[in-house]
PDB file of C-alpha atoms in Angstrom:
ATOM      1  CA  UNK A   1     -14.983  -6.073  -7.709  1.00  0.00           C
ATOM      2  CA  UNK A   2     -13.805  -7.883 -11.039  1.00  0.00           C
ATOM      3  CA  UNK A   3     -12.379  -4.444 -13.295  1.00  0.00           C
ATOM      4  CA  UNK A   4     -14.985  -4.114 -16.433  1.00  0.00           C
ATOM      5  CA  UNK A   5     -11.951  -4.218 -18.863  1.00  0.00           C
ATOM      6  CA  UNK A   6     -10.731  -7.524 -18.191  1.00  0.00           C
ATOM      7  CA  UNK A   7     -12.314 -10.849 -19.320  1.00  0.00           C
ATOM      8  CA  UNK A   8     -13.876 -12.776 -16.871  1.00  0.00           C
ATOM      9  CA  UNK A   9     -12.921 -16.140 -18.757  1.00  0.00           C
ATOM     10  CA  UNK A  10      -9.943 -16.767 -21.229  1.00  0.00           C
ATOM     11  CA  UNK A  11      -9.163 -20.183 -22.627  1.00  0.00           C
ATOM     12  CA  UNK A  12     -11.620 -21.704 -20.778  1.00  0.00           C
ATOM     13  CA  UNK A  13      -9.620 -20.344 -17.552  1.00  0.00           C
ATOM     14  CA  UNK A  14     -11.760 -18.692 -14.632  1.00  0.00           C
ATOM     15  CA  UNK A  15     -10.203 -15.279 -15.070  1.00  0.00           C
ATOM     16  CA  UNK A  16     -12.477 -13.798 -12.337  1.00  0.00           C
ATOM     17  CA  UNK A  17     -11.755 -16.246  -9.936  1.00  0.00           C
ATOM     18  CA  UNK A  18      -8.107 -15.811 -10.257  1.00  0.00           C
ATOM     19  CA  UNK A  19      -8.412 -11.852  -9.938  1.00  0.00           C
ATOM     20  CA  UNK A  20      -9.944 -12.249  -6.373  1.00  0.00           C
ATOM     21  CA  UNK A  21      -7.662 -15.219  -5.452  1.00  0.00           C
ATOM     22  CA  UNK A  22      -4.600 -12.617  -6.570  1.00  0.00           C
ATOM     23  CA  UNK A  23      -6.039 -10.075  -4.360  1.00  0.00           C
ATOM     24  CA  UNK A  24      -5.418 -12.478  -1.341  1.00  0.00           C
ATOM     25  CA  UNK A  25      -2.146 -13.709  -2.362  1.00  0.00           C
ATOM     26  CA  UNK A  26      -0.926 -10.379  -2.611  1.00  0.00           C
ATOM     27  CA  UNK A  27      -1.919  -9.315   0.960  1.00  0.00           C
ATOM     28  CA  UNK A  28      -0.431 -12.636   2.079  1.00  0.00           C
ATOM     29  CA  UNK A  29       2.810 -11.538   0.687  1.00  0.00           C
ATOM     30  CA  UNK A  30       3.131  -8.512   3.163  1.00  0.00           C
ATOM     31  CA  UNK A  31       4.029 -10.661   6.359  1.00  0.00           C
ATOM     32  CA  UNK A  32       7.551 -11.996   4.569  1.00  0.00           C
ATOM     33  CA  UNK A  33       8.442  -8.364   3.327  1.00  0.00           C
ATOM     34  CA  UNK A  34       7.525  -6.953   6.657  1.00  0.00           C
ATOM     35  CA  UNK A  35       9.493  -9.876   8.297  1.00  0.00           C
ATOM     36  CA  UNK A  36      12.786  -8.909   6.616  1.00  0.00           C
ATOM     37  CA  UNK A  37      12.600  -5.236   7.122  1.00  0.00           C
ATOM     38  CA  UNK A  38      12.061  -5.537  10.943  1.00  0.00           C
ATOM     39  CA  UNK A  39      15.480  -7.566  10.585  1.00  0.00           C
ATOM     40  CA  UNK A  40      17.052  -4.879   9.080  1.00  0.00           C
ATOM     41  CA  UNK A  41      17.884  -2.887  12.237  1.00  0.00           C
ATOM     42  CA  UNK A  42      18.957   0.934  11.427  1.00  0.00           C
ATOM     43  CA  UNK A  43      21.961   2.052  13.054  1.00  0.00           C
ATOM     44  CA  UNK A  44      21.998   4.766  15.731  1.00  0.00           C
ATOM     45  CA  UNK A  45      25.415   6.477  15.838  1.00  0.00           C
ATOM     46  CA  UNK A  46      27.407   6.103  18.794  1.00  0.00           C
ATOM     47  CA  UNK A  47      25.111   3.629  20.079  1.00  0.00           C
ATOM     48  CA  UNK A  48      24.753  -0.589  19.722  1.00  0.00           C
ATOM     49  CA  UNK A  49      21.584  -2.232  19.345  1.00  0.00           C
ATOM     50  CA  UNK A  50      20.677  -4.591  21.987  1.00  0.00           C
ATOM     51  CA  UNK A  51      18.107  -7.596  21.459  1.00  0.00           C
ATOM     52  CA  UNK A  52      14.526  -6.377  21.320  1.00  0.00           C
ATOM     53  CA  UNK A  53      12.447  -6.518  24.593  1.00  0.00           C
ATOM     54  CA  UNK A  54       9.133  -6.465  23.401  1.00  0.00           C
ATOM     55  CA  UNK A  55       7.463  -7.437  20.185  1.00  0.00           C
ATOM     56  CA  UNK A  56       4.367  -7.718  18.522  1.00  0.00           C
ATOM     57  CA  UNK A  57       2.792  -8.894  14.937  1.00  0.00           C
ATOM     58  CA  UNK A  58      -0.901  -8.382  13.748  1.00  0.00           C
ATOM     59  CA  UNK A  59      -2.900 -10.574  11.522  1.00  0.00           C
ATOM     60  CA  UNK A  60      -6.078 -10.331   9.758  1.00  0.00           C
ATOM     61  CA  UNK A  61      -8.355 -12.460   7.227  1.00  0.00           C
ATOM     62  CA  UNK A  62      -5.716 -11.371   4.586  1.00  0.00           C
ATOM     63  CA  UNK A  63      -2.839 -12.339   6.912  1.00  0.00           C
ATOM     64  CA  UNK A  64       0.047 -10.738   8.478  1.00  0.00           C
ATOM     65  CA  UNK A  65       0.077  -6.908   7.963  1.00  0.00           C
ATOM     66  CA  UNK A  66       1.834  -5.505  10.887  1.00  0.00           C
ATOM     67  CA  UNK A  67       4.935  -5.902  13.115  1.00  0.00           C
ATOM     68  CA  UNK A  68       6.704  -3.534  16.079  1.00  0.00           C
ATOM     69  CA  UNK A  69       9.380  -3.878  18.384  1.00  0.00           C
ATOM     70  CA  UNK A  70      10.839  -2.114  21.376  1.00  0.00           C
ATOM     71  CA  UNK A  71      14.318  -2.488  21.839  1.00  0.00           C
ATOM     72  CA  UNK A  72      17.578  -0.561  23.639  1.00  0.00           C
ATOM     73  CA  UNK A  73      20.430   1.315  22.170  1.00  0.00           C
ATOM     74  CA  UNK A  74      23.103   1.462  24.537  1.00  0.00           C
ATOM     75  CA  UNK A  75      26.110   3.639  24.470  1.00  0.00           C
ATOM     76  CA  UNK A  76      29.374   1.609  22.811  1.00  0.00           C
ATOM     77  CA  UNK A  77      32.305   1.964  25.188  1.00  0.00           C
ATOM     78  CA  UNK A  78      34.471  -0.385  22.689  1.00  0.00           C
ATOM     79  CA  UNK A  79      34.038  -3.245  20.320  1.00  0.00           C
ATOM     80  CA  UNK A  80      32.369  -5.622  22.881  1.00  0.00           C
ATOM     81  CA  UNK A  81      31.090  -3.431  25.643  1.00  0.00           C
ATOM     82  CA  UNK A  82      27.919  -1.081  25.848  1.00  0.00           C
ATOM     83  CA  UNK A  83      27.027   1.399  28.935  1.00  0.00           C
ATOM     84  CA  UNK A  84      24.096  -0.134  30.592  1.00  0.00           C
ATOM     85  CA  UNK A  85      23.378   3.201  32.221  1.00  0.00           C
ATOM     86  CA  UNK A  86      23.180   5.448  28.940  1.00  0.00           C
ATOM     87  CA  UNK A  87      20.425   3.686  26.904  1.00  0.00           C
ATOM     88  CA  UNK A  88      17.880   5.089  24.326  1.00  0.00           C
ATOM     89  CA  UNK A  89      14.772   2.819  24.227  1.00  0.00           C
ATOM     90  CA  UNK A  90      13.620   2.578  20.332  1.00  0.00           C
ATOM     91  CA  UNK A  91       9.988   1.503  19.107  1.00  0.00           C
ATOM     92  CA  UNK A  92       9.664   0.754  15.566  1.00  0.00           C
ATOM     93  CA  UNK A  93       6.309  -0.175  13.637  1.00  0.00           C
ATOM     94  CA  UNK A  94       6.325  -1.597  10.034  1.00  0.00           C
ATOM     95  CA  UNK A  95       2.952  -1.487   7.972  1.00  0.00           C
ATOM     96  CA  UNK A  96       2.048  -2.243   4.856  1.00  0.00           C
ATOM     97  CA  UNK A  97      -1.364  -0.732   3.639  1.00  0.00           C
ATOM     98  CA  UNK A  98      -4.027  -2.771   2.490  1.00  0.00           C
ATOM     99  CA  UNK A  99      -4.032  -3.185  -1.266  1.00  0.00           C
ATOM    100  CA  UNK A 100      -7.387  -4.501  -2.072  1.00  0.00           C
ATOM    101  CA  UNK A 101      -9.447  -2.309   0.174  1.00  0.00           C
ATOM    102  CA  UNK A 102      -8.074   0.628  -1.483  1.00  0.00           C
ATOM    103  CA  UNK A 103      -8.485   0.839  -5.381  1.00  0.00           C
ATOM    104  CA  UNK A 104      -6.742   4.297  -6.072  1.00  0.00           C
ATOM    105  CA  UNK A 105      -3.906   3.236  -3.820  1.00  0.00           C
ATOM    106  CA  UNK A 106      -0.114   2.673  -4.925  1.00  0.00           C
ATOM    107  CA  UNK A 107      -0.436  -0.998  -3.992  1.00  0.00           C
ATOM    108  CA  UNK A 108      -4.335  -1.688  -5.310  1.00  0.00           C
ATOM    109  CA  UNK A 109      -2.671   0.066  -9.066  1.00  0.00           C
ATOM    110  CA  UNK A 110      -0.118  -2.301  -9.060  1.00  0.00           C
ATOM    111  CA  UNK A 111      -2.371  -5.335  -8.091  1.00  0.00           C
ATOM    112  CA  UNK A 112      -4.540  -4.123 -11.271  1.00  0.00           C
ATOM    113  CA  UNK A 113      -1.401  -3.052 -13.653  1.00  0.00           C
ATOM    114  CA  UNK A 114       0.116  -6.248 -12.758  1.00  0.00           C
ATOM    115  CA  UNK A 115      -2.566  -8.660 -13.489  1.00  0.00           C
ATOM    116  CA  UNK A 116      -2.093  -9.543 -17.155  1.00  0.00           C
ATOM    117  CA  UNK A 117      -4.718 -12.580 -18.011  1.00  0.00           C
ATOM    118  CA  UNK A 118      -2.916 -13.886 -21.052  1.00  0.00           C
ATOM    119  CA  UNK A 119       0.360 -14.145 -18.906  1.00  0.00           C
ATOM    120  CA  UNK A 120      -1.511 -15.941 -16.359  1.00  0.00           C
ATOM    121  CA  UNK A 121      -3.128 -18.134 -18.714  1.00  0.00           C
ATOM    122  CA  UNK A 122      -0.126 -18.956 -20.401  1.00  0.00           C
ATOM    123  CA  UNK A 123       1.579 -19.630 -16.860  1.00  0.00           C
ATOM    124  CA  UNK A 124      -1.530 -21.822 -15.877  1.00  0.00           C
ATOM    125  CA  UNK A 125      -0.785 -23.698 -18.962  1.00  0.00           C
ATOM    126  CA  UNK A 126       2.943 -24.202 -18.848  1.00  0.00           C
ATOM    127  CA  UNK A 127       2.617 -25.597 -15.111  1.00  0.00           C
ATOM    128  CA  UNK A 128      -0.747 -27.890 -16.431  1.00  0.00           C
ATOM    129  CA  UNK A 129      -2.998 -26.551 -14.054  1.00  0.00           C
ATOM    130  CA  UNK A 130      -6.443 -27.393 -15.327  1.00  0.00           C
ATOM    131  CA  UNK A 131      -9.134 -25.102 -16.429  1.00  0.00           C
ATOM    132  CA  UNK A 132     -11.282 -26.733 -13.935  1.00  0.00           C
ATOM    133  CA  UNK A 133      -9.178 -26.822 -10.963  1.00  0.00           C
ATOM    134  CA  UNK A 134      -9.837 -25.694  -7.546  1.00  0.00           C
ATOM    135  CA  UNK A 135      -8.096 -22.454  -7.809  1.00  0.00           C
ATOM    136  CA  UNK A 136      -8.530 -21.991  -3.665  1.00  0.00           C
ATOM    137  CA  UNK A 137      -6.400 -25.202  -3.534  1.00  0.00           C
ATOM    138  CA  UNK A 138      -3.683 -24.537  -6.319  1.00  0.00           C
ATOM    139  CA  UNK A 139      -0.583 -23.539  -4.717  1.00  0.00           C
ATOM    140  CA  UNK A 140      -0.658 -19.602  -5.219  1.00  0.00           C
ATOM    141  CA  UNK A 141       3.096 -18.928  -5.581  1.00  0.00           C
ATOM    142  CA  UNK A 142       3.265 -20.948  -8.643  1.00  0.00           C
ATOM    143  CA  UNK A 143      -0.215 -19.706  -9.954  1.00  0.00           C
ATOM    144  CA  UNK A 144       1.014 -16.325  -9.959  1.00  0.00           C
ATOM    145  CA  UNK A 145       4.659 -16.599 -10.872  1.00  0.00           C
ATOM    146  CA  UNK A 146       4.149 -15.403 -14.177  1.00  0.00           C
ATOM    147  CA  UNK A 147       2.746 -12.213 -13.349  1.00  0.00           C
ATOM    148  CA  UNK A 148       6.128 -11.113 -11.609  1.00  0.00           C
ATOM    149  CA  UNK A 149       7.330 -10.372  -8.093  1.00  0.00           C
ATOM    150  CA  UNK A 150       5.218  -7.648  -5.669  1.00  0.00           C
ATOM    151  CA  UNK A 151       7.717  -7.545  -3.254  1.00  0.00           C
ATOM    152  CA  UNK A 152       9.588  -4.107  -4.918  1.00  0.00           C
ATOM    153  CA  UNK A 153       6.316  -2.309  -4.723  1.00  0.00           C
ATOM    154  CA  UNK A 154       5.509  -4.162  -1.100  1.00  0.00           C
ATOM    155  CA  UNK A 155       8.863  -2.321   0.310  1.00  0.00           C
ATOM    156  CA  UNK A 156       8.567   0.702  -1.549  1.00  0.00           C
ATOM    157  CA  UNK A 157       5.030   0.713   0.420  1.00  0.00           C
ATOM    158  CA  UNK A 158       5.965   0.060   4.032  1.00  0.00           C
ATOM    159  CA  UNK A 159       5.404   2.678   6.379  1.00  0.00           C
ATOM    160  CA  UNK A 160       8.227   2.664   8.980  1.00  0.00           C
ATOM    161  CA  UNK A 161       7.313   4.524  12.234  1.00  0.00           C
ATOM    162  CA  UNK A 162      10.272   5.236  15.069  1.00  0.00           C
ATOM    163  CA  UNK A 163      10.557   6.868  17.954  1.00  0.00           C
ATOM    164  CA  UNK A 164      12.816   6.834  21.173  1.00  0.00           C
ATOM    165  CA  UNK A 165      12.638   7.350  24.459  1.00  0.00           C
ATOM    166  CA  UNK A 166      14.603  11.197  24.195  1.00  0.00           C
ATOM    167  CA  UNK A 167      11.367  11.871  22.104  1.00  0.00           C
ATOM    168  CA  UNK A 168       8.940   9.903  24.173  1.00  0.00           C
ATOM    169  CA  UNK A 169       9.673   9.550  28.079  1.00  0.00           C
ATOM    170  CA  UNK A 170       6.135   8.201  28.768  1.00  0.00           C
ATOM    171  CA  UNK A 171       7.194   4.806  27.134  1.00  0.00           C
ATOM    172  CA  UNK A 172       9.934   4.724  29.242  1.00  0.00           C
ATOM    173  CA  UNK A 173       8.069   5.629  32.073  1.00  0.00           C
ATOM    174  CA  UNK A 174       5.470   2.654  31.204  1.00  0.00           C
ATOM    175  CA  UNK A 175       8.449   0.464  30.831  1.00  0.00           C
ATOM    176  CA  UNK A 176       9.641   1.241  34.441  1.00  0.00           C
ATOM    177  CA  UNK A 177       5.964   0.577  35.703  1.00  0.00           C
ATOM    178  CA  UNK A 178       5.494  -2.625  33.880  1.00  0.00           C
ATOM    179  CA  UNK A 179       9.129  -3.452  35.306  1.00  0.00           C
ATOM    180  CA  UNK A 180       8.105  -4.737  38.472  1.00  0.00           C
ATOM    181  CA  UNK A 181       4.822  -6.405  37.993  1.00  0.00           C
ATOM    182  CA  UNK A 182       4.564  -9.919  38.135  1.00  0.00           C
ATOM    183  CA  UNK A 183       3.240 -12.216  35.333  1.00  0.00           C
ATOM    184  CA  UNK A 184       1.061 -14.982  36.729  1.00  0.00           C
ATOM    185  CA  UNK A 185       0.230 -17.747  34.418  1.00  0.00           C
ATOM    186  CA  UNK A 186      -0.917 -21.153  35.894  1.00  0.00           C
ATOM    187  CA  UNK A 187       0.418 -24.012  33.547  1.00  0.00           C
ATOM    188  CA  UNK A 188      -2.083 -25.556  31.915  1.00  0.00           C
ATOM    189  CA  UNK A 189      -0.984 -27.465  28.740  1.00  0.00           C
ATOM    190  CA  UNK A 190      -3.787 -28.215  25.833  1.00  0.00           C
ATOM    191  CA  UNK A 191      -4.944 -32.083  26.168  1.00  0.00           C
ATOM    192  CA  UNK A 192      -3.120 -32.473  29.506  1.00  0.00           C
ATOM    193  CA  UNK A 193      -5.589 -33.125  32.524  1.00  0.00           C
ATOM    194  CA  UNK A 194      -8.619 -30.732  32.332  1.00  0.00           C
ATOM    195  CA  UNK A 195      -8.139 -28.246  29.960  1.00  0.00           C
ATOM    196  CA  UNK A 196      -9.676 -24.323  30.938  1.00  0.00           C
ATOM    197  CA  UNK A 197     -11.620 -22.689  28.596  1.00  0.00           C
ATOM    198  CA  UNK A 198     -10.025 -19.921  26.209  1.00  0.00           C
ATOM    199  CA  UNK A 199     -11.772 -17.027  24.556  1.00  0.00           C
ATOM    200  CA  UNK A 200     -11.692 -17.093  21.300  1.00  0.00           C
ATOM    201  CA  UNK A 201     -11.015 -13.711  19.199  1.00  0.00           C
ATOM    202  CA  UNK A 202     -14.072 -12.335  17.553  1.00  0.00           C
ATOM    203  CA  UNK A 203     -14.597 -13.597  14.309  1.00  0.00           C
ATOM    204  CA  UNK A 204     -12.490 -11.315  11.372  1.00  0.00           C
ATOM    205  CA  UNK A 205     -10.838  -9.335  14.122  1.00  0.00           C
ATOM    206  CA  UNK A 206      -6.965  -8.102  14.346  1.00  0.00           C
ATOM    207  CA  UNK A 207      -5.388 -10.839  15.838  1.00  0.00           C
ATOM    208  CA  UNK A 208      -2.038 -10.500  17.780  1.00  0.00           C
ATOM    209  CA  UNK A 209       0.781 -12.199  18.980  1.00  0.00           C
ATOM    210  CA  UNK A 210       3.199 -10.271  21.769  1.00  0.00           C
ATOM    211  CA  UNK A 211       6.157 -11.448  23.474  1.00  0.00           C
ATOM    212  CA  UNK A 212       8.257  -9.993  26.249  1.00  0.00           C
ATOM    213  CA  UNK A 213      11.897 -10.924  26.996  1.00  0.00           C
ATOM    214  CA  UNK A 214      12.629 -11.029  30.647  1.00  0.00           C
ATOM    215  CA  UNK A 215      15.676 -11.479  32.660  1.00  0.00           C
ATOM    216  CA  UNK A 216      15.816 -14.345  35.629  1.00  0.00           C
ATOM    217  CA  UNK A 217      18.662 -14.969  37.968  1.00  0.00           C
ATOM    218  CA  UNK A 218      19.270 -18.294  35.939  1.00  0.00           C
ATOM    219  CA  UNK A 219      18.856 -17.087  32.197  1.00  0.00           C
ATOM    220  CA  UNK A 220      16.375 -15.061  29.796  1.00  0.00           C
ATOM    221  CA  UNK A 221      13.086 -15.930  29.286  1.00  0.00           C
ATOM    222  CA  UNK A 222      10.686 -15.006  26.357  1.00  0.00           C
ATOM    223  CA  UNK A 223       7.016 -14.807  27.094  1.00  0.00           C
ATOM    224  CA  UNK A 224       4.685 -14.942  23.675  1.00  0.00           C
ATOM    225  CA  UNK A 225       1.454 -14.808  24.000  1.00  0.00           C
ATOM    226  CA  UNK A 226      -1.530 -14.480  21.596  1.00  0.00           C
ATOM    227  CA  UNK A 227      -4.419 -11.861  21.562  1.00  0.00           C
ATOM    228  CA  UNK A 228      -4.663 -10.565  24.946  1.00  0.00           C
ATOM    229  CA  UNK A 229      -2.665 -13.080  26.796  1.00  0.00           C
ATOM    230  CA  UNK A 230       0.521 -10.693  27.189  1.00  0.00           C
ATOM    231  CA  UNK A 231      -1.072  -7.766  25.037  1.00  0.00           C
ATOM    232  CA  UNK A 232      -2.607  -6.771  28.516  1.00  0.00           C
ATOM    233  CA  UNK A 233       0.372  -6.372  30.266  1.00  0.00           C
ATOM    234  CA  UNK A 234       2.027  -4.186  27.214  1.00  0.00           C
ATOM    235  CA  UNK A 235      -1.249  -1.905  26.539  1.00  0.00           C
ATOM    236  CA  UNK A 236       0.034   1.051  28.715  1.00  0.00           C
ATOM    237  CA  UNK A 237       3.437   0.910  26.451  1.00  0.00           C
ATOM    238  CA  UNK A 238       1.916   0.539  23.196  1.00  0.00           C
ATOM    239  CA  UNK A 239      -0.706   3.460  24.124  1.00  0.00           C
ATOM    240  CA  UNK A 240       2.192   5.774  25.643  1.00  0.00           C
ATOM    241  CA  UNK A 241       3.922   5.244  22.258  1.00  0.00           C
ATOM    242  CA  UNK A 242       0.739   5.733  20.006  1.00  0.00           C
ATOM    243  CA  UNK A 243       0.609   9.324  21.936  1.00  0.00           C
ATOM    244  CA  UNK A 244       3.803  10.194  20.847  1.00  0.00           C
ATOM    245  CA  UNK A 245       3.737   9.440  17.275  1.00  0.00           C
ATOM    246  CA  UNK A 246       0.330  11.105  16.970  1.00  0.00           C
ATOM    247  CA  UNK A 247       1.949  14.192  18.726  1.00  0.00           C
ATOM    248  CA  UNK A 248       4.522  13.950  16.173  1.00  0.00           C
ATOM    249  CA  UNK A 249       2.730  13.494  13.344  1.00  0.00           C
ATOM    250  CA  UNK A 250       0.323  17.030  14.192  1.00  0.00           C
ATOM    251  CA  UNK A 251       3.777  18.583  14.669  1.00  0.00           C
ATOM    252  CA  UNK A 252       5.022  17.592  11.093  1.00  0.00           C
ATOM    253  CA  UNK A 253       1.442  19.136   9.446  1.00  0.00           C
ATOM    254  CA  UNK A 254       1.829  22.314   7.946  1.00  0.00           C
ATOM    255  CA  UNK A 255       0.591  25.485   9.695  1.00  0.00           C
ATOM    256  CA  UNK A 256      -2.614  27.331   8.253  1.00  0.00           C
ATOM    257  CA  UNK A 257      -2.714  31.023   8.347  1.00  0.00           C
ATOM    258  CA  UNK A 258      -5.389  33.270   7.677  1.00  0.00           C
TER     259      UNK A 258
END
C-alpha cells in the first residue's frame, strides 16, 4: 500500500509505481546477503569444518529468502588431519523475514524510511531514465542506487539457527538411515529423445533446491534437485531438525508462574 504521506507523482515520475517496485527489489536483495552469510562458516573450538553434505535454498515470487546446510565438524588432530570417528553434525539455517508483508517490522520500517521520492527522482534524472519508462524493465540496481544500500539492514535482521547432533541426535539418526538408501533416477535429458512429464510447482508456492553430496568409489558426486526430486529423500532429516529447533525454542521461553 502506498503511504498517504508520500506523493504518487513527482515531477512527472510515477512515485507510487517505483515504491511498489522498490518493495520487490528489497526482497530480491536477500538472496545475495544470505549467500554471503552462508559462506561465513562458524568455527567450533577443537573441530574442523568439512564440506557440507546437505544443503538447500528456498524461493518465493520475491526471490531467494532462506538457505540451510548440514556439515560435519571433526576433531582436529593436526594442521592437516581430522578424526572421522569424532565428529559433530551441524545444521545451520539463515532466513531474513519478509519486509513488505509486515509494515511494522524492522525491514518494513527500513523500506519506508529509506524511500525518499526526491532522491529517487534526482537519481532517475541523473541516469537519464525517462518519465514514461517501463519501471519493471529498468535495471533496479541503478534505479534505486540513490536510496542507499539495504545490505546492512538485511544482515542485521538475518535470523541464524544452528543445532548440532549432540543437541539433536535424531538428526544423526535420520542421516544414518538415509546412508544406506539408493537414489534411482533414470537419465532423461530435456529435448533428447522422449521427455517424460515433470510435475510443475503450484503457482506462487515456495520453491526449493536441495543438494546431497555423496561418496563413490571413484570420487564425490553432488546431486542437486528442484522441488521434491531430492527433498523427498531428505524430508525425514529436515523434520528431525525442525523438531529439535522447536524444542530448543520452547526451552528458552520464560517460565510463567502464578
